[in-house]
Coordinates of C-alpha atoms in Angstrom, one line a residue:
Q1 CA 0.1 0.0 0.0
V2 CA 1.5 3.2 -1.1
Q3 CA 1.2 6.1 1.2
L4 CA 1.1 9.8 0.0
V5 CA 1.9 12.6 2.3
E6 CA 1.3 16.2 1.4
S7 CA 2.7 19.4 2.9
G8 CA 3.0 23.0 2.0
G9 CA -0.6 24.5 2.2
G10 CA -1.5 27.6 4.0
S11 CA -2.9 31.0 3.7
V12 CA -1.9 33.7 1.3
Q13 CA -3.3 36.8 -0.2
A14 CA -4.5 36.9 -3.8
G15 CA -1.5 37.2 -6.3
G16 CA 0.8 35.4 -3.9
S17 CA 2.5 32.1 -4.2
L18 CA 2.4 28.6 -2.4
R19 CA 4.4 25.5 -2.9
L20 CA 2.8 22.2 -2.2
S21 CA 4.8 18.8 -1.9
C22 CA 3.8 15.2 -2.0
V23 CA 6.1 12.4 -1.0
A24 CA 5.3 8.8 -1.9
S25 CA 6.4 6.0 0.4
D26 CA 7.1 3.6 -2.4
T27 CA 8.0 4.0 -6.1
Y28 CA 5.9 0.9 -6.9
G29 CA 2.4 2.0 -8.0
T30 CA 3.3 5.5 -8.5
Y31 CA 3.9 5.7 -12.1
F32 CA 1.6 8.7 -12.5
M33 CA 1.0 11.3 -9.9
A34 CA -1.2 14.3 -9.7
W35 CA -2.9 17.0 -7.8
F36 CA -6.6 17.5 -7.3
R37 CA -8.6 20.1 -5.3
Q38 CA -12.1 20.1 -3.8
T39 CA -14.4 22.5 -2.2
P40 CA -17.4 21.7 -0.1
G41 CA -20.3 20.2 -2.3
K42 CA -18.1 19.9 -5.5
W43 CA -16.4 17.1 -7.1
R44 CA -12.6 16.7 -7.2
E45 CA -11.1 18.8 -9.9
G46 CA -7.9 17.8 -11.6
V47 CA -5.3 20.5 -11.3
A48 CA -2.2 19.0 -12.6
G49 CA -0.5 15.6 -13.3
I50 CA 2.9 14.3 -14.2
D51 CA 4.1 11.0 -15.8
I52 CA 6.9 9.9 -13.5
G53 CA 8.5 8.0 -16.3
D54 CA 8.8 10.4 -19.1
G55 CA 7.9 13.8 -17.4
S56 CA 4.9 14.6 -19.3
T57 CA 2.7 17.1 -17.5
Y58 CA -0.9 18.0 -17.8
Y59 CA -2.9 21.0 -16.5
G60 CA -6.5 21.9 -15.8
D61 CA -7.6 24.9 -17.9
T62 CA -8.2 27.1 -14.8
V63 CA -4.5 26.8 -13.6
K64 CA -2.6 26.8 -16.9
G65 CA 0.0 29.4 -16.9
R66 CA 0.0 29.9 -13.1
F67 CA 0.8 26.5 -11.6
T68 CA 3.7 24.1 -12.5
I69 CA 4.0 20.5 -11.5
S70 CA 7.4 18.8 -11.2
R71 CA 9.2 15.9 -10.1
V72 CA 12.0 16.2 -7.4
G73 CA 14.8 13.7 -7.2
Y74 CA 14.3 10.0 -7.5
N75 CA 12.1 9.1 -4.6
N76 CA 8.9 10.1 -6.3
T77 CA 8.3 13.4 -4.5
I78 CA 6.3 15.8 -6.6
V79 CA 5.7 19.6 -6.1
L80 CA 3.1 22.0 -7.2
Q81 CA 4.3 25.5 -7.5
M82 CA 1.2 27.9 -7.4
N83 CA 1.7 31.4 -8.5
S84 CA -0.6 34.2 -9.0
L85 CA -3.1 32.6 -6.7
K86 CA -6.8 33.7 -6.9
P87 CA -9.5 33.4 -4.2
E88 CA -11.1 30.7 -6.4
D89 CA -8.0 28.5 -5.8
T90 CA -9.2 28.1 -2.2
A91 CA -9.6 24.4 -1.7
M92 CA -8.4 21.2 -0.1
Y93 CA -5.6 20.0 -2.3
Y94 CA -5.0 16.2 -2.5
C95 CA -2.0 14.2 -4.0
A96 CA -3.0 11.2 -6.1
A97 CA -1.1 8.4 -7.6
D98 CA -1.6 5.3 -9.7
G99 CA 0.6 2.6 -11.2
Y100 CA -1.0 2.4 -14.4
R101 CA 1.6 3.1 -17.1
G102 CA -0.5 5.0 -19.5
P103 CA -1.5 6.7 -21.7
W104 CA -2.8 9.3 -19.2
A105 CA -3.5 12.3 -21.6
T106 CA -7.3 11.6 -21.7
R107 CA -7.6 10.2 -18.2
W108 CA -5.5 12.2 -15.9
A109 CA -8.2 14.5 -14.6
D110 CA -10.6 11.5 -13.8
S111 CA -10.3 11.1 -9.9
N112 CA -11.6 7.5 -10.3
K113 CA -8.5 6.4 -12.1
Y114 CA -6.2 6.8 -9.0
N115 CA -5.6 4.1 -6.5
Y116 CA -3.8 6.1 -4.0
W117 CA -4.6 9.3 -2.2
G118 CA -3.2 11.5 0.3
Q119 CA -4.9 13.2 3.4
G120 CA -5.1 16.7 1.7
T121 CA -3.6 20.0 2.6
E122 CA -5.7 23.3 2.7
V123 CA -5.0 26.2 0.7
T124 CA -6.8 29.4 1.4
V125 CA -6.5 32.6 -0.7
S126 CA -8.0 35.8 0.6
S127 CA -8.8 38.8 -1.6

């Protein structure tokens, strides 16, 4: 069982930046990793995803140009650099991972495609 641990959430004013990190306990089963976010009463929205194998990245339309997902080192740690934050970015952010080797281009934003989830880290952006 892969465990995912997120960190880096917090409160920031609009226009500010935050950096989220997610560490996976095992490289097996984490071929693809992603960030989702959720607000009360809404489904989980795909924010960004990364193919650990070839480095391909994918972004939701609402964050393109502002957020960057990347892999750090060789222990399946990913980070989400969030710039130009807006109040509508306020949400609980979750790290997700799965061992399916792809392709992921048409499935990365579907939360049902992931076997492993972190507990979440809260992001609050004030206006």
